[in-house]
mmCIF file of C-alpha atoms in Angstrom:
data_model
loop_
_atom_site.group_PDB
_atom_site.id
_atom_site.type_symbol
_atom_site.label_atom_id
_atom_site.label_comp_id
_atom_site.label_asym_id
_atom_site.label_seq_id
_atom_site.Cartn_x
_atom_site.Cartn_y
_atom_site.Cartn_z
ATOM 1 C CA UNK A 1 33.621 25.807 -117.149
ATOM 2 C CA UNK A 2 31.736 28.994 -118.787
ATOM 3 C CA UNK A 3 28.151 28.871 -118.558
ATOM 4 C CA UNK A 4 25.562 28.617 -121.010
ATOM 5 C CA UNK A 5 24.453 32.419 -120.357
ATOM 6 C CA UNK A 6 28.432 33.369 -120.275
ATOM 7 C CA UNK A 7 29.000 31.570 -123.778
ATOM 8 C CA UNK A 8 25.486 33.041 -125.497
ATOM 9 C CA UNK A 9 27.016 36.424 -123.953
ATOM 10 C CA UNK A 10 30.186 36.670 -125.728
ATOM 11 C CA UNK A 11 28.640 35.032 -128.862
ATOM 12 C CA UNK A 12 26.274 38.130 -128.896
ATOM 13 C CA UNK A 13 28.738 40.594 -128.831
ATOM 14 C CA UNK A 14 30.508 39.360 -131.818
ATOM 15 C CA UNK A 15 27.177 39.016 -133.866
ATOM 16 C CA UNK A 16 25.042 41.883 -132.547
ATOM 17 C CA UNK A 17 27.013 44.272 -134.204
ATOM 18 C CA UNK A 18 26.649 42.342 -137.335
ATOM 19 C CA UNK A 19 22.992 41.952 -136.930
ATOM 20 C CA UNK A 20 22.388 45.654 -136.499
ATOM 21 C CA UNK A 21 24.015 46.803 -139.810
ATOM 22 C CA UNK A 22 21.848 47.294 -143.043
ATOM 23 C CA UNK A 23 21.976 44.682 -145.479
ATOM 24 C CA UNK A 24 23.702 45.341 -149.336
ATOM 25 C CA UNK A 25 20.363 45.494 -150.071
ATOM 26 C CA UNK A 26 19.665 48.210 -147.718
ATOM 27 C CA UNK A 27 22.534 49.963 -148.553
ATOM 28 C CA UNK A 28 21.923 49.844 -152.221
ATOM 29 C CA UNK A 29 17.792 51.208 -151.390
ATOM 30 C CA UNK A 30 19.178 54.221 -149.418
ATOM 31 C CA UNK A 31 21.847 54.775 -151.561
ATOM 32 C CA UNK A 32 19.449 55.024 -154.294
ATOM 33 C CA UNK A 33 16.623 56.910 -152.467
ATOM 34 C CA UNK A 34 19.295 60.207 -152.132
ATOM 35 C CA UNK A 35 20.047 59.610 -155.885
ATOM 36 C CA UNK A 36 16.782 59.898 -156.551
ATOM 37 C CA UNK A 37 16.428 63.161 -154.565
ATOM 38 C CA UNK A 38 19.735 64.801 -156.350
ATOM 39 C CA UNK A 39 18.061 63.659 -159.952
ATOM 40 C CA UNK A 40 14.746 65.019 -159.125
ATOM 41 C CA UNK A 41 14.058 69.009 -159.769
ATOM 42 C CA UNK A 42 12.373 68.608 -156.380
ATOM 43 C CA UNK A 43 12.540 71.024 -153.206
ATOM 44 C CA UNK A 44 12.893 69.907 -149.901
ATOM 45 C CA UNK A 45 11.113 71.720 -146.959
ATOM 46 C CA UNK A 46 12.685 71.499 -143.221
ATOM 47 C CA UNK A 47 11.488 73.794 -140.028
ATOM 48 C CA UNK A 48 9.846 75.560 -142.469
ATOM 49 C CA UNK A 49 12.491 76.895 -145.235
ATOM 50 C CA UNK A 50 13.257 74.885 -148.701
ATOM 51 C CA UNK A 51 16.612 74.164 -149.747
ATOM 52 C CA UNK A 52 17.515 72.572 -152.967
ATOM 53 C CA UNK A 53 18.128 68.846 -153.911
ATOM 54 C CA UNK A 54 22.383 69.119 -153.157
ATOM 55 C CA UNK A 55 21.670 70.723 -149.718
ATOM 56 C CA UNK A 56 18.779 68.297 -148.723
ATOM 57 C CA UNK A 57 21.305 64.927 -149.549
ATOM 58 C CA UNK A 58 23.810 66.474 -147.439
ATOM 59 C CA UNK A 59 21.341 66.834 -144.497
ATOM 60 C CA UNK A 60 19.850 63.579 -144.829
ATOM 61 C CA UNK A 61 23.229 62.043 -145.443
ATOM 62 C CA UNK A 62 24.326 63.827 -142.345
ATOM 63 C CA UNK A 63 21.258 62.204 -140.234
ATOM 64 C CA UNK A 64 21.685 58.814 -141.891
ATOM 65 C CA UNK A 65 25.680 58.790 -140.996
ATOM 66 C CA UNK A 66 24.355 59.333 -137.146
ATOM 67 C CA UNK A 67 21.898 56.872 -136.793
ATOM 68 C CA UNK A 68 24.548 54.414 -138.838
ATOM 69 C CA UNK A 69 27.072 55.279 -135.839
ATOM 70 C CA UNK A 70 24.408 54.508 -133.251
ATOM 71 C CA UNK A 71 22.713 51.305 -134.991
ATOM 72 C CA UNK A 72 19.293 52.959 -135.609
ATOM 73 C CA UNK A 73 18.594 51.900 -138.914
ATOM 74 C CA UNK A 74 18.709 48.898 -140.795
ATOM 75 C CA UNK A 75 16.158 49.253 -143.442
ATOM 76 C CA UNK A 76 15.544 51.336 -146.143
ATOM 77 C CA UNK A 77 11.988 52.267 -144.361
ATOM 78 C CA UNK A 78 13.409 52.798 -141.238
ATOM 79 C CA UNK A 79 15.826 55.444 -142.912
ATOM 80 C CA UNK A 80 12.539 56.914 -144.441
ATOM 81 C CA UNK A 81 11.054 57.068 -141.190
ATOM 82 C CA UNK A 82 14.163 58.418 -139.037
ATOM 83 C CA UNK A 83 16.091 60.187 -141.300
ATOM 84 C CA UNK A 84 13.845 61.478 -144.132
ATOM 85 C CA UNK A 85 10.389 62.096 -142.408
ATOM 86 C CA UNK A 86 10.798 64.946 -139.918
ATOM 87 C CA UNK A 87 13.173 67.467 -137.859
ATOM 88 C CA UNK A 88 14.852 65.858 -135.411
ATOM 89 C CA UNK A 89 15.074 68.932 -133.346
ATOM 90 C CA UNK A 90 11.581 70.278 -133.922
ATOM 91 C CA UNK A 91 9.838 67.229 -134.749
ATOM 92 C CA UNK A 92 8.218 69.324 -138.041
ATOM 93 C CA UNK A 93 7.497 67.115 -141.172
ATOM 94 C CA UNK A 94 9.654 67.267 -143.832
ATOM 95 C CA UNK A 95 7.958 68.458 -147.196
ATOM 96 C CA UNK A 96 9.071 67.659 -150.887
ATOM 97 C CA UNK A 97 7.573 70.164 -153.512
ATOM 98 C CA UNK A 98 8.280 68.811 -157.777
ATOM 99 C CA UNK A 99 7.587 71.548 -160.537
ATOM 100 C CA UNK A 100 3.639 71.106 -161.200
ATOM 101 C CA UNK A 101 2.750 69.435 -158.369
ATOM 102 C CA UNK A 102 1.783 70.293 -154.418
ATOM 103 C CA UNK A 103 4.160 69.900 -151.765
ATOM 104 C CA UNK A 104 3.695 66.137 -150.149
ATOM 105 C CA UNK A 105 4.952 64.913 -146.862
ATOM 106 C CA UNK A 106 8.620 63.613 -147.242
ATOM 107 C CA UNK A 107 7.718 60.393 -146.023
ATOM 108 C CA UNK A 108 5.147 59.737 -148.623
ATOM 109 C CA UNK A 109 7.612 60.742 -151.133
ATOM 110 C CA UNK A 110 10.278 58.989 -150.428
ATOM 111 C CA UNK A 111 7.872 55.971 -149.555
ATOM 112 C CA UNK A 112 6.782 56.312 -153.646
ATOM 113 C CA UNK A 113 10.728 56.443 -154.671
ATOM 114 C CA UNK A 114 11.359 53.145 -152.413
ATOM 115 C CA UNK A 115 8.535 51.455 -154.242
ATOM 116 C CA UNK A 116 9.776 52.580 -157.552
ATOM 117 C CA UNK A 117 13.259 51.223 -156.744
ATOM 118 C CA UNK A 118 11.760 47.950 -155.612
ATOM 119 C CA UNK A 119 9.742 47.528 -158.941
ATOM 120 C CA UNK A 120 6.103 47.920 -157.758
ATOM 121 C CA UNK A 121 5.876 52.026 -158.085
ATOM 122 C CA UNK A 122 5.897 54.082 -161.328
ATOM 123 C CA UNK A 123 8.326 56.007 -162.979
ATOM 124 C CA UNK A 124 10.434 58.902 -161.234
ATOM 125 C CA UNK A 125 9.745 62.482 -161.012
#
């Protein structure tokens, strides 16, 4: 007879994986955070040189495709915080720079594009 800890085992190793994976919801939040980038006429700073809105998704898609592989994100903020905030090489901050306005930390900006999305932030830039 299998015991308790042998059953709650194998039941974890069927749902874990299942557990682990962002929601639709989550899905449809990061989706729309790199839309948001590719609509903007925004800049995106990393290790210190700034690429343009096309090259930035790539890169970010690139980083959120690993940590999808590897179970490291499952929200919308955590993509924000792994993916979209800072080098994961040098550990530098990402920067976003808009026509008119000062550059601002990544993480703040996409932070204000998640919040938009979600119905409580203001309109895009």
């Amino acid at each position: 007879m299998l015991s308790r800890f042998t059953v709650a085992a194998v039941l974890l190793a069927f749902v874990w994986p299942v557990l682990s994976a962002p929601s639709s919801i989550a899905k449809r939040e990061i989706q729309g955070l790199m839309d948001a980038l590719s609509a903007s006429s925004c800049e995106f700073q990393r290790n210190g040189a700034w690429h343009g809105r096309e090259e930035a998704r790539k890169h970010l898609q690139r980083k959120y495709d690993y940590l999808l592989k590897r179970d490291l994100v499952d929200t919308a903020e955590q993509f924000i915080e792994r993916a979209a905030s800072k080098s994961s090489m040098s550990g530098r901050a990402y920067q976003v720079r808009c026509p008119g306005q000062s550059a601002q930390p990544a993480a703040t900006w996409f932070s204000l594009k998640l919040d938009a999305l979600r119905g409580s932030g203001g309109p895009g830039r």
